[in-house]
Short mmCIF file of C-alpha atoms and ligand atoms in Angstrom, two decimals:
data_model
loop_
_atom_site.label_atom_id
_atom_site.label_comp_id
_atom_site.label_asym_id
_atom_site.label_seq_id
_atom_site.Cartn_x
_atom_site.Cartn_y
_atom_site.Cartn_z
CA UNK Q 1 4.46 -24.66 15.81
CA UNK Q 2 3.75 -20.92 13.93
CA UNK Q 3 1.77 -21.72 10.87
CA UNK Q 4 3.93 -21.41 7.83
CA UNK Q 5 3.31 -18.27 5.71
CA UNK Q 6 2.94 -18.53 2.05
CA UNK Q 7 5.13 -16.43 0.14
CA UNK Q 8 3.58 -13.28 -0.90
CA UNK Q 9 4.54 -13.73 -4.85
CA UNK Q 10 3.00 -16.71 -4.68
CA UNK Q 11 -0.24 -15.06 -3.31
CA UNK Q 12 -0.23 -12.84 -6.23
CA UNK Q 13 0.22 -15.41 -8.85
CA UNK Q 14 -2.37 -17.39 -7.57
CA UNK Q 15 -5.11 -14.38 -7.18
CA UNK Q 16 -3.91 -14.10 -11.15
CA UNK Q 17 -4.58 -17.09 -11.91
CA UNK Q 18 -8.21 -16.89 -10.80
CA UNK Q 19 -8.48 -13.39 -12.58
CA UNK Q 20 -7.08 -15.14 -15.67
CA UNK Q 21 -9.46 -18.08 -15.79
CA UNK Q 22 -12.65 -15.78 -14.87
CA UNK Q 23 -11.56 -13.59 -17.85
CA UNK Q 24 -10.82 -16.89 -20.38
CA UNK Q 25 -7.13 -14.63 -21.07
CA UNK Q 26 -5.00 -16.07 -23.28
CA UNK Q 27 -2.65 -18.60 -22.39
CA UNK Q 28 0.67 -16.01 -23.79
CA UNK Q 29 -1.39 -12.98 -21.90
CA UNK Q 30 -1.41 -15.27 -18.57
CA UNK Q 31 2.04 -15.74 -19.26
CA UNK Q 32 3.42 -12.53 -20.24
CA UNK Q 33 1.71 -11.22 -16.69
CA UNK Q 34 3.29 -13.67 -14.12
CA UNK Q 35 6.54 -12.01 -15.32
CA UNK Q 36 8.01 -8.67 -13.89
CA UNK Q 37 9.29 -6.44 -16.94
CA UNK Q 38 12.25 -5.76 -15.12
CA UNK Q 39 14.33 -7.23 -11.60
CA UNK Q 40 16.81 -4.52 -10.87
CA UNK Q 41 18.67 -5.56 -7.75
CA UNK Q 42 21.52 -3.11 -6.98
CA UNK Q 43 24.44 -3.36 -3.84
CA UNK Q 44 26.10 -0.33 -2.42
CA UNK Q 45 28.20 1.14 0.48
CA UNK Q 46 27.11 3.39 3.08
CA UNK Q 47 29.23 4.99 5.29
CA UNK Q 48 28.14 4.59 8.61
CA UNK Q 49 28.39 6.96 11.77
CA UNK Q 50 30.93 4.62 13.20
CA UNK Q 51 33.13 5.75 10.11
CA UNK Q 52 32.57 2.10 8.70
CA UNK Q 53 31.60 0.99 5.40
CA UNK Q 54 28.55 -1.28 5.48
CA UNK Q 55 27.19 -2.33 1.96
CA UNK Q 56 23.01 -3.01 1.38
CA UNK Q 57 20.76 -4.30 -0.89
CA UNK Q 58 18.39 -2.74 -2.82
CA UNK Q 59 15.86 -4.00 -5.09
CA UNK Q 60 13.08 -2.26 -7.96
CA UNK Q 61 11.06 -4.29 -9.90
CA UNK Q 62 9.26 -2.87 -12.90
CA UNK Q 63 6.67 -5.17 -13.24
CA UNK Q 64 4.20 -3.62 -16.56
CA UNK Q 65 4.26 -0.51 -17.48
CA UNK Q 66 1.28 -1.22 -20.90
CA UNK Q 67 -0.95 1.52 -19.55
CA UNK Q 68 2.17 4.19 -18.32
CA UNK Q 69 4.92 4.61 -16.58
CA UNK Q 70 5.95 2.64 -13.27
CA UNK Q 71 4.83 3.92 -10.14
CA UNK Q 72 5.65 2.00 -6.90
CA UNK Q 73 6.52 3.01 -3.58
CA UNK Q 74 9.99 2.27 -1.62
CA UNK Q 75 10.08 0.39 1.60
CA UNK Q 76 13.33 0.17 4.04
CA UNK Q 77 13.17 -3.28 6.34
CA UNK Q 78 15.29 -5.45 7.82
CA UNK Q 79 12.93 -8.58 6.06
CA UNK Q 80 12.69 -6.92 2.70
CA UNK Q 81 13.21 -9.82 -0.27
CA UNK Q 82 13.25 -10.19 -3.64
CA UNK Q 83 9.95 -12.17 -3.44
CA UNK Q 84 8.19 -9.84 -1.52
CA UNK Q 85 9.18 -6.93 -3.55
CA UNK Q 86 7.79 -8.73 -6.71
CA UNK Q 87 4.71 -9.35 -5.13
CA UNK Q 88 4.38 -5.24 -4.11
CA UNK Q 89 4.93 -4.72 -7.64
CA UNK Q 90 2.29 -7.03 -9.45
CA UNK Q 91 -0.05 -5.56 -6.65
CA UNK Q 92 0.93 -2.30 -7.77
CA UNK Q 93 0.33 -3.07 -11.59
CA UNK Q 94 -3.13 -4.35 -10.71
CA UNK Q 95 -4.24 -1.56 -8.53
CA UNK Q 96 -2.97 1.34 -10.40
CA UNK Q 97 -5.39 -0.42 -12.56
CA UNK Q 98 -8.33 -0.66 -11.16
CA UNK Q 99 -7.87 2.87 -9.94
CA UNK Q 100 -7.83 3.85 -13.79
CA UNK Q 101 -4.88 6.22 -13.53
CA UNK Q 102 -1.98 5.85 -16.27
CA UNK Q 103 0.30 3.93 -14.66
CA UNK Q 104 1.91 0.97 -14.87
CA UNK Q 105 3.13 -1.21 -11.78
CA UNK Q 106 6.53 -1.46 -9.85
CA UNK Q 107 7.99 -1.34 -6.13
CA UNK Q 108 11.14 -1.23 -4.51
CA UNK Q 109 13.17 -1.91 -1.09
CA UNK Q 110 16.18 -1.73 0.81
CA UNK Q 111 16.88 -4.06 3.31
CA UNK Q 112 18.17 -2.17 6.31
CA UNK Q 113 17.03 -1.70 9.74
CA UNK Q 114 15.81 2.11 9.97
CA UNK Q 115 14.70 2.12 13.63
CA UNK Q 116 18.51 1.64 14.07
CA UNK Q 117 19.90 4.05 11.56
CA UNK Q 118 20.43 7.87 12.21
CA UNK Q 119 18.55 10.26 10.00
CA UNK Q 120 22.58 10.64 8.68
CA UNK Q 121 22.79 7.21 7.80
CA UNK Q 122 19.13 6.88 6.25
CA UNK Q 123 20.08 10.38 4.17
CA UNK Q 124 23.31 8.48 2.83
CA UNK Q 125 21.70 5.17 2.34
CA UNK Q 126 18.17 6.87 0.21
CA UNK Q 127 21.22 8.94 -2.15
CA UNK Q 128 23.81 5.96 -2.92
CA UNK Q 129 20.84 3.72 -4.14
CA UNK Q 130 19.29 6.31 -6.14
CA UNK Q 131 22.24 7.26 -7.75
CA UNK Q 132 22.51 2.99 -8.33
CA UNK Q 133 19.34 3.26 -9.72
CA UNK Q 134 20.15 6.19 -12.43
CA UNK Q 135 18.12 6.41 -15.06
CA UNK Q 136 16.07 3.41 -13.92
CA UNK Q 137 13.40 5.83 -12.24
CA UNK Q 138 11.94 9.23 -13.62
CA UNK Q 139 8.89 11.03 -14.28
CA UNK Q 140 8.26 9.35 -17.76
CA UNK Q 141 10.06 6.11 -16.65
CA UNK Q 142 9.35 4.61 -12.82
CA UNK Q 143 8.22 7.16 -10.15
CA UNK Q 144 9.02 6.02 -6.63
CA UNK Q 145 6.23 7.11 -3.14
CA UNK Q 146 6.89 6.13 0.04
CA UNK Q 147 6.04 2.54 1.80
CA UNK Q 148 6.91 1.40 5.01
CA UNK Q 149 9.55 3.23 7.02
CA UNK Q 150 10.22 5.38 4.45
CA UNK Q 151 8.37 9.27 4.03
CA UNK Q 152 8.57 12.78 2.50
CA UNK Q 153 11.87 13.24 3.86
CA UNK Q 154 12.79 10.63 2.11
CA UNK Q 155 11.62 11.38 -1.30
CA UNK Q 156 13.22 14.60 -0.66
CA UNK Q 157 16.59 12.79 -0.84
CA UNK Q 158 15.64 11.03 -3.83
CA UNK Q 159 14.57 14.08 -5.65
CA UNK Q 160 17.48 16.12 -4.73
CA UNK Q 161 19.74 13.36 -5.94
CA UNK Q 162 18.39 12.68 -8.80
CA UNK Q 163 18.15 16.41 -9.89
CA UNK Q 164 21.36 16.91 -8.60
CA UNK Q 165 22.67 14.42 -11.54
CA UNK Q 166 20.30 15.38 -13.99
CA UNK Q 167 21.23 19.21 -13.45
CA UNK Q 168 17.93 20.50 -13.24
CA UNK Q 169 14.85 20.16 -10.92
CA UNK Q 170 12.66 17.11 -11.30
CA UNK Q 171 10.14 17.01 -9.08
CA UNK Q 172 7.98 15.06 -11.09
CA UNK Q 173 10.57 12.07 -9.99
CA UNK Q 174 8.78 11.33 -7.02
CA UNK Q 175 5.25 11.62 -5.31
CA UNK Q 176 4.52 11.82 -1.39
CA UNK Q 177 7.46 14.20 -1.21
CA UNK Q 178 7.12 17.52 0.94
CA UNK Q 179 4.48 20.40 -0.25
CA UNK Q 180 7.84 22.83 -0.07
CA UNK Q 181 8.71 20.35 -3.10
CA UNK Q 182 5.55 20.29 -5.32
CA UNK Q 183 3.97 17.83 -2.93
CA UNK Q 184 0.66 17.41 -3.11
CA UNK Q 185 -1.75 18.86 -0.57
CA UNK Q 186 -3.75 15.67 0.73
CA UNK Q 187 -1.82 13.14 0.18
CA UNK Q 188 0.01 11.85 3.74
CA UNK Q 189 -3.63 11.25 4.58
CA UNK Q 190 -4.59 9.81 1.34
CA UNK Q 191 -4.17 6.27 1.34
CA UNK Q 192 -6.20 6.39 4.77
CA UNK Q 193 -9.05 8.58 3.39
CA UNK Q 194 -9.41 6.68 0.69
CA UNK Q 195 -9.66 2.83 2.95
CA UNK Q 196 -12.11 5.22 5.16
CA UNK Q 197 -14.30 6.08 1.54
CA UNK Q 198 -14.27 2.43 1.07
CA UNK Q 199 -15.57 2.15 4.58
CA UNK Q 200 -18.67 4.23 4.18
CA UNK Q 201 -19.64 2.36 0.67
CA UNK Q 202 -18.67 -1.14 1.83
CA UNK Q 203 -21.58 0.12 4.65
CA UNK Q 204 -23.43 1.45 2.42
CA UNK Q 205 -24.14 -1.29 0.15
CA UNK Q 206 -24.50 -3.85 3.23
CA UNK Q 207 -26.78 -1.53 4.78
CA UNK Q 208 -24.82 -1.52 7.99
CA UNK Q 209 -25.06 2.10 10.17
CA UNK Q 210 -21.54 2.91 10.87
CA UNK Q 211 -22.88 5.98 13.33
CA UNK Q 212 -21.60 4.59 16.72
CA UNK Q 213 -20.49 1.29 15.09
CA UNK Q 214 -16.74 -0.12 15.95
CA UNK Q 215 -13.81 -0.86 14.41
CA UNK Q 216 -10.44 -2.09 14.83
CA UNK Q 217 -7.26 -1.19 13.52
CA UNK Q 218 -3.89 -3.60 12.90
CA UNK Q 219 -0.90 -1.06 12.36
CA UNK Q 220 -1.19 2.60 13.66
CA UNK Q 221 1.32 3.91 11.11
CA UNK Q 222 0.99 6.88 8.28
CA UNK Q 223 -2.11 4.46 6.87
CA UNK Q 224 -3.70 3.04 10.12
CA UNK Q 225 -3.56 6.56 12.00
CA UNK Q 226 -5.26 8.57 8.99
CA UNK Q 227 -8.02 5.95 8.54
CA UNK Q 228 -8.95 5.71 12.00
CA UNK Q 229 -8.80 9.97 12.25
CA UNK Q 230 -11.12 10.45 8.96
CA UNK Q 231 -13.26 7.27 9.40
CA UNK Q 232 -14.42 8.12 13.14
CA UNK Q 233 -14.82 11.98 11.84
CA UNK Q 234 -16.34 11.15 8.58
CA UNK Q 235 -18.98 8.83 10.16
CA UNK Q 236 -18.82 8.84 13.68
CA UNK Q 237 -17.81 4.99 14.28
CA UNK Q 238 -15.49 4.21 17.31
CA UNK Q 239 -12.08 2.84 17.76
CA UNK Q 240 -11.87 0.11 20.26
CA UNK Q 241 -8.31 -1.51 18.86
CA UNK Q 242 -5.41 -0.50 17.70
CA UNK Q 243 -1.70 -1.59 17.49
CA UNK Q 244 1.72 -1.37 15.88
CA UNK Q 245 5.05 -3.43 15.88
CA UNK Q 246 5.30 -3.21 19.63
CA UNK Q 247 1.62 -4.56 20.47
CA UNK Q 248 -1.65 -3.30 20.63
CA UNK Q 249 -4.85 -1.51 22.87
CA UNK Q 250 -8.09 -2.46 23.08
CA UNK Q 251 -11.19 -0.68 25.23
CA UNK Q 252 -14.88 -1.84 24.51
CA UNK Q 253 -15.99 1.93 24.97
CA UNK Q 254 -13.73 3.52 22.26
CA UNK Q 255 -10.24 4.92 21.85
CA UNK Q 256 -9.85 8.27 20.53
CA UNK Q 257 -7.98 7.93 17.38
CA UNK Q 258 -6.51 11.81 17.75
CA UNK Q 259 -5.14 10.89 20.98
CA UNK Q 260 -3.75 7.76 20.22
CA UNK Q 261 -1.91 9.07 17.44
CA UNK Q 262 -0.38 11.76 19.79
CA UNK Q 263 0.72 9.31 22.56
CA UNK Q 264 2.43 6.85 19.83
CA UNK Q 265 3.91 10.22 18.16
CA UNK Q 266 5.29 10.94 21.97
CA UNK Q 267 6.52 7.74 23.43
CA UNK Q 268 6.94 5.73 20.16
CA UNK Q 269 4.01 3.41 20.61
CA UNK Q 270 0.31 3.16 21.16
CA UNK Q 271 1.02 0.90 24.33
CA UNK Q 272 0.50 2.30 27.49
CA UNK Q 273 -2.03 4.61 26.01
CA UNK Q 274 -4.40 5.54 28.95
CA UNK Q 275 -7.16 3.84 29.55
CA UNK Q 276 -6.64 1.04 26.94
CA UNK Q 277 -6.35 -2.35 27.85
CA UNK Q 278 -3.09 -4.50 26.17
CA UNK Q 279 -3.90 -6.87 23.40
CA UNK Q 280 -1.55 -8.57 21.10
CA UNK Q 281 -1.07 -8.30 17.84
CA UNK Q 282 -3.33 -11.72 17.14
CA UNK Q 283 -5.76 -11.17 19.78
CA UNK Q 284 -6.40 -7.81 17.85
CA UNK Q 285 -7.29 -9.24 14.60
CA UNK Q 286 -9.75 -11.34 16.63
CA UNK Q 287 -11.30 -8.74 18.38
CA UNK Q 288 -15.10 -8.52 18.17
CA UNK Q 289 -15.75 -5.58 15.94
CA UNK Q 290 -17.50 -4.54 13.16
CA UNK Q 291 -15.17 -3.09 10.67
CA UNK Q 292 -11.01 -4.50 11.08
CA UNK Q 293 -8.79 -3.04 8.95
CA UNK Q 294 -5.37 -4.33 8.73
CA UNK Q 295 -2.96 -1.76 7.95
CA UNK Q 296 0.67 -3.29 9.08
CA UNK Q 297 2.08 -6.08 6.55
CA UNK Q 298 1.79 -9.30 4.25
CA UNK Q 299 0.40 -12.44 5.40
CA UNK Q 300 -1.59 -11.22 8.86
CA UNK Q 301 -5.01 -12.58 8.27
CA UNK Q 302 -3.69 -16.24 7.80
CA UNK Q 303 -5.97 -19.58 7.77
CA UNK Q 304 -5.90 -20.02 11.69
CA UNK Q 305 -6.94 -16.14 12.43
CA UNK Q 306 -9.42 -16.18 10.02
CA UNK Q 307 -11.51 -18.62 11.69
CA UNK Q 308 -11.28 -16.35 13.99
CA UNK Q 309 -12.62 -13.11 13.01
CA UNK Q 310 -15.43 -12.09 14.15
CA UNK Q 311 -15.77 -8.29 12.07
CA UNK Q 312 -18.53 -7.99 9.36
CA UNK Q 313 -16.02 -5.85 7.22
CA UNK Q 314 -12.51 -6.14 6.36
CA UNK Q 315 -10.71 -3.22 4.62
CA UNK Q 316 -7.46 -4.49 3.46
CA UNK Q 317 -5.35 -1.03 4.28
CA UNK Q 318 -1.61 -3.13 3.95
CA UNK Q 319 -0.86 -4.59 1.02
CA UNK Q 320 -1.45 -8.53 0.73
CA UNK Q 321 -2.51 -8.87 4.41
CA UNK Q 322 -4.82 -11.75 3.96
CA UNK Q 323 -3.48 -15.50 2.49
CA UNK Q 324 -5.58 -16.87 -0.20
CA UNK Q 325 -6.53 -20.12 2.65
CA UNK Q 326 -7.66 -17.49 4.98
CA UNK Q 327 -9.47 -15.39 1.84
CA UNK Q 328 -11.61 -18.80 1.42
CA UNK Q 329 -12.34 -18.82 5.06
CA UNK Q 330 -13.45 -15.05 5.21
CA UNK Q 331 -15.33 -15.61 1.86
CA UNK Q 332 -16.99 -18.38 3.17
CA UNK Q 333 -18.26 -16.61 6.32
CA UNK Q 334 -19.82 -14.02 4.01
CA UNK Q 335 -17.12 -11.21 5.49
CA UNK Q 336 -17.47 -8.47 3.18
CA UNK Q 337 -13.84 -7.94 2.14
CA UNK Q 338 -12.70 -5.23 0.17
CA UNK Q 339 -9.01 -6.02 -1.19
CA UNK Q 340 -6.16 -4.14 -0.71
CA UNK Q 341 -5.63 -2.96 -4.49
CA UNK Q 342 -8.99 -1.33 -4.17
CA UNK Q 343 -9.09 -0.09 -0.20
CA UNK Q 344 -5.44 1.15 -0.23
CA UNK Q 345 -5.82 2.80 -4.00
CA UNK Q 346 -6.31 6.24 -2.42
CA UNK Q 347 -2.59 6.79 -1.97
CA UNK Q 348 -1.35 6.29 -5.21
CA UNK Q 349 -4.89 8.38 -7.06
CA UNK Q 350 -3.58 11.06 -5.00
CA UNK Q 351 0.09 10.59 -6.36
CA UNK Q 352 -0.90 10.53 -9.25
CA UNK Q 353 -3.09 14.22 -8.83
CA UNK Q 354 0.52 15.16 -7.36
CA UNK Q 355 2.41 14.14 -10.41
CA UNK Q 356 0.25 15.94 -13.20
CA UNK Q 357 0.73 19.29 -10.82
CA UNK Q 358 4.07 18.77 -10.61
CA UNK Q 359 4.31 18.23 -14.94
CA UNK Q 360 1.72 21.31 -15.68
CA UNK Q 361 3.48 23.34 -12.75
CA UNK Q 362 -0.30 23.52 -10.56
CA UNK Q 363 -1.32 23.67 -7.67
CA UNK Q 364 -4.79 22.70 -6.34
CA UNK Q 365 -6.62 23.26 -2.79
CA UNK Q 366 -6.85 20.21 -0.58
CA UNK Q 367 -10.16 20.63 -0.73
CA UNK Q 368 -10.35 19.95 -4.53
CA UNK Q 369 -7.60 16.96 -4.01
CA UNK Q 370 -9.60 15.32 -1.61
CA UNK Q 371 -12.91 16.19 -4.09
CA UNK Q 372 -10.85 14.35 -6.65
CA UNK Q 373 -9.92 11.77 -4.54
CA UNK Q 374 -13.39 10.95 -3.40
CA UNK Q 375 -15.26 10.83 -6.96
CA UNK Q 376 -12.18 8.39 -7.92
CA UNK Q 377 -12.58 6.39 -5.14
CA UNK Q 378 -16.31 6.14 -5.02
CA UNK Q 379 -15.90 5.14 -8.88
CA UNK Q 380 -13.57 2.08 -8.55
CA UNK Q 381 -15.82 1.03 -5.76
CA UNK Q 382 -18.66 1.04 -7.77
CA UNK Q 383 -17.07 -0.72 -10.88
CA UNK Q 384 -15.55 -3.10 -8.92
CA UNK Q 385 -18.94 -4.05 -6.26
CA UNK Q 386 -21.06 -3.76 -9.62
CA UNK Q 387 -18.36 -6.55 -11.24
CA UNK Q 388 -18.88 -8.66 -7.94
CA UNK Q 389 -22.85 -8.66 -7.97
CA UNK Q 390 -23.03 -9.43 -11.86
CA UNK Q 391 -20.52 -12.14 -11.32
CA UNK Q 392 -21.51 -13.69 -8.15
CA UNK Q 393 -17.92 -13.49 -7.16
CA UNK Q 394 -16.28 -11.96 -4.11
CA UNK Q 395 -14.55 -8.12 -4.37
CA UNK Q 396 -11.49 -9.69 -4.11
CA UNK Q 397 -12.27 -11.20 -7.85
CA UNK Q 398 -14.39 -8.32 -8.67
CA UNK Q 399 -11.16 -6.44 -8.32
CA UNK Q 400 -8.55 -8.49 -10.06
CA UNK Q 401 -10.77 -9.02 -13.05
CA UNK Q 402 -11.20 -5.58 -13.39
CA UNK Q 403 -7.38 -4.33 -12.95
CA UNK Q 404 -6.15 -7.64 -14.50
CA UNK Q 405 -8.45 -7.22 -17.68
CA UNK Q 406 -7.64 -3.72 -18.14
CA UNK Q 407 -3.78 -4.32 -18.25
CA UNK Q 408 -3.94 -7.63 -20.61
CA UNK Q 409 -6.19 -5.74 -22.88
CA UNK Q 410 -3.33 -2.97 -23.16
CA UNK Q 411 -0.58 -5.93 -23.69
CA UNK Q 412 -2.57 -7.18 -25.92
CA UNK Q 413 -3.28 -4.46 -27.74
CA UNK Q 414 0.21 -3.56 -27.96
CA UNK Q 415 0.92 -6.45 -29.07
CA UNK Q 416 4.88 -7.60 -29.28
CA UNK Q 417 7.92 -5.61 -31.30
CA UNK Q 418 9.91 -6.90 -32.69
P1 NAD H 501 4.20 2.96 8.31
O1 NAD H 501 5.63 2.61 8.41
O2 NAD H 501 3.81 4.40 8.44
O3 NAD H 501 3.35 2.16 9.41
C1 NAD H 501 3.43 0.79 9.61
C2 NAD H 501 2.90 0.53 11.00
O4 NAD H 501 2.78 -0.87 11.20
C3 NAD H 501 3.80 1.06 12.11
O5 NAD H 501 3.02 1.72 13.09
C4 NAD H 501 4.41 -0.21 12.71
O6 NAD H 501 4.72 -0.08 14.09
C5 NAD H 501 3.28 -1.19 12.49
N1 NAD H 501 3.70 -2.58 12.53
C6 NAD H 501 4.87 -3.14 12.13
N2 NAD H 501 4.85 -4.47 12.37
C7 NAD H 501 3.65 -4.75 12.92
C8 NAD H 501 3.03 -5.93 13.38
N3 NAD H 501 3.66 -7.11 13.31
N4 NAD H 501 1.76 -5.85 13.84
C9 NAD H 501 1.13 -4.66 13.91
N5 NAD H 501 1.67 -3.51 13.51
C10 NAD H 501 2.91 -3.56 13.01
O7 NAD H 501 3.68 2.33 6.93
P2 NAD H 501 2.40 2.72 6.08
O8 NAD H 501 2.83 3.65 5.01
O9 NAD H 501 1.31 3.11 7.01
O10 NAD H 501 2.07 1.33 5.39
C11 NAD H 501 1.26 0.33 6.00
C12 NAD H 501 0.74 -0.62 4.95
O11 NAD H 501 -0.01 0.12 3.98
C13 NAD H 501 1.80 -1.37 4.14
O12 NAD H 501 1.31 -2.65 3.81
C14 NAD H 501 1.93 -0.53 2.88
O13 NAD H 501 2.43 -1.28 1.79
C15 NAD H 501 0.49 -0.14 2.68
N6 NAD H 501 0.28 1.04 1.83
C16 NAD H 501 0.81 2.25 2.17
C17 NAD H 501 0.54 3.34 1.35
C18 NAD H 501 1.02 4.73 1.72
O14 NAD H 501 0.57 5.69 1.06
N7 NAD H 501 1.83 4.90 2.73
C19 NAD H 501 -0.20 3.20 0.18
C20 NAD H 501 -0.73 1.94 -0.13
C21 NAD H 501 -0.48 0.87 0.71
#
């Protein structure tokens, strides 16, 4: 029988619960924090190529916004849920956080199937449920990226739309959109960049050479492809797995990440890649490596694989890819882990670089994005390992106390009106 997968909400209420004891919060603070703000849950119709109506389901959940607007990504699958969306959101809150940028925390989905939807379709669905949105999201208010399945084409949509109602330009609505927008240089490679920064200092502090050393990499998407790119050129360690919803590759003497990226860009897929042997999806998180860094979805690493792994280092790329049973498990075999809210924070540091551009009308060199980027990254890294060692807790903890604490100081602070 599969092993049952706990929902993800539940994940993140429990990982605040820890954060909340470790940081003796206030029982109305606790409280106030398992709560999303806001559920929005909107249904519209989309015309389809067939010349049929079909109506969807969208969701947005503002979960805090004490320390700034909401900023979430939007994600199009055919499993999205209400649950899971809430769980992206408090993620979001906590990370956004611990990254020390002014934002608050929120996420959104439609569920749809976009590998069977023409660009047409997708271009149709991404307007109608931003115009059902309205006024929910803008540049002082909630400012939507993309997640999975969704990109810079279509935050194009969503900016077009939602200018196109406001009568003006507001590109400012949305981050990851095209540079022809006011996207920001650096930032399709950002969230990857920033998993590879945590990379070299997770290393670093173990005192583990990465020159030569191997990792492997669950999901070859937008996230999975940059990391393995910039991690293998940033400090010469070598591929030997990678994968994606169709299956995965393994070979012991390295893949090159370059040319896996261009045979998955061709046929759709890193199977078949030359050279590379086929692994599953499991038998990839259990491959014997030194660095794995899931990059795909919720809930991978569960109890059963995580007896299983063998790497030293996990970088949590995807959001919520480990279940607290398998985060014991890991814990207890002294895996350095470094959570998702830190590992994948590069993507939304670099949104929010893309955001003040777009409000003071710059525009800065990728060179001094991804300079900006790195002194972020290499400063949450440092908080959060420094909170760890003083604590004797894991970075998982390290991390929540520090994102969690920072947000209930601002509620409380705030305090409540009326
Ligand atoms: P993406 O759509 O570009 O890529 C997802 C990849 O995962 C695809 O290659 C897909 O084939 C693969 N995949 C799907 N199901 C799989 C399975 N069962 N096993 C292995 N691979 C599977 O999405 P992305 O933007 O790269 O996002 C990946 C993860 O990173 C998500 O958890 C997302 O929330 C998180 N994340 C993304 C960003 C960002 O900037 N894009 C920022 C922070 C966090």
């Amino acid at each position: 029988m599969p092993e049952k997968r706990p929902d993800a909400f539940a994940n993140a209420l429990e990982q605040l619960r820890i954060a909340s004891e470790r940081l003796k919060l206030d029982e109305g603070i606790h409280r106030m924090l398992r709560e999303p703000k806001k559920v929005i849950r909107v249904t519209f119709p989309v015309r389809m190529d067939s010349g049929k109506i079909r109506i969807f389901k969208g969701y947005r959940v503002q979960y805090n916004d004490a320390r700034g607007p909401f900023k979430g990504g939007i994600r199009y699958h055919p499993e999205v849920s209400l649950d899971e969306v809430k769980a992206l959101a408090a993620w979001m809150t906590w990370k956004c956080s611990v990254a020390d940028i002014p934002f608050g925390g929120s996420k959104g989905g439609v569920v749809c199937d976009p590998k069977r939807m023409s660009q047409g379709e997708l271009e149709r669905l991404t307007r109608r449920f931003t115009a059902a949105l309205g006024d929910a999201i803008g540049p002082d208010v909630d400012i939507p990226a993309p997640d999975v399945y969704t990109n810079a084409q279509t935050m194009a949509w969503i900016l077009d739309t939602y200018s196109q109602m406001k009568g003006k330009m507001v590109p400012a609505v949305v981050t990851g959109k095209p540079i022809a927008l006011g996207g920001s240089l650096g930032r399709d490679a950002a969230t990857g960049r920033g998993a590879a920064i945590c990379t070299r200092e997770a290393a670093r502090v173990n005192r583990m050479p990465l020159k030569g050393a191997s990792f492997a990499v669950q999901g070859y998407g937008n996230v999975g492809s940059n990391y393995a790119v910039i991690l293998e050129a940033m400090t010469g360690a070598r591929m030997v797995a990678a994968s994606d919803s169709r299956g995965g590759i393994y070979s012991k003497r390295g893949l090159d990440p370059r040319k896996v990226l261009a045979h998955k860009e061709k046929t759709g897929s890193v199977v078949g890649f030359p050279g590379g042997e086929e692994v599953s999806n499991e038998e990839l998180l259990e491959t014997e490596c030194d660095v794995l860094c899931p990059a795909a979805f919720e809930n991978q690493i569960t109890a059963n694989v995580a007896k299983k792994v063998r790497a030293k280092v996990v970088i949590e790329a995807a959001n919520g890819p480990t279940t607290p049973e398998a985060d014991k498990i890991l814990d207890g075999a002294k895996v350095f882990l470094v959570p998702d809210i830190l590992a994948n924070s590069g993507g939304v540091m670099v949104s929010y670089l893309e955001w003040v551009q777009d409000l003071q009308r710059l525009r800065w060199t990728e060179d001094e994005v991804n300079g900006m980027l790195e002194e972020k990254m290499t400063g949450a890294f440092t908080q959060v390992h420094k909170e760890a060692a003083s604590g004797g807790v894991s970075m998982r903890t390290a991390a929540l106390v520090v994102g969690v604490g920072r947000v209930a100081d601002a509620v409380k602070t705030l305090g409540i009106w009326p």
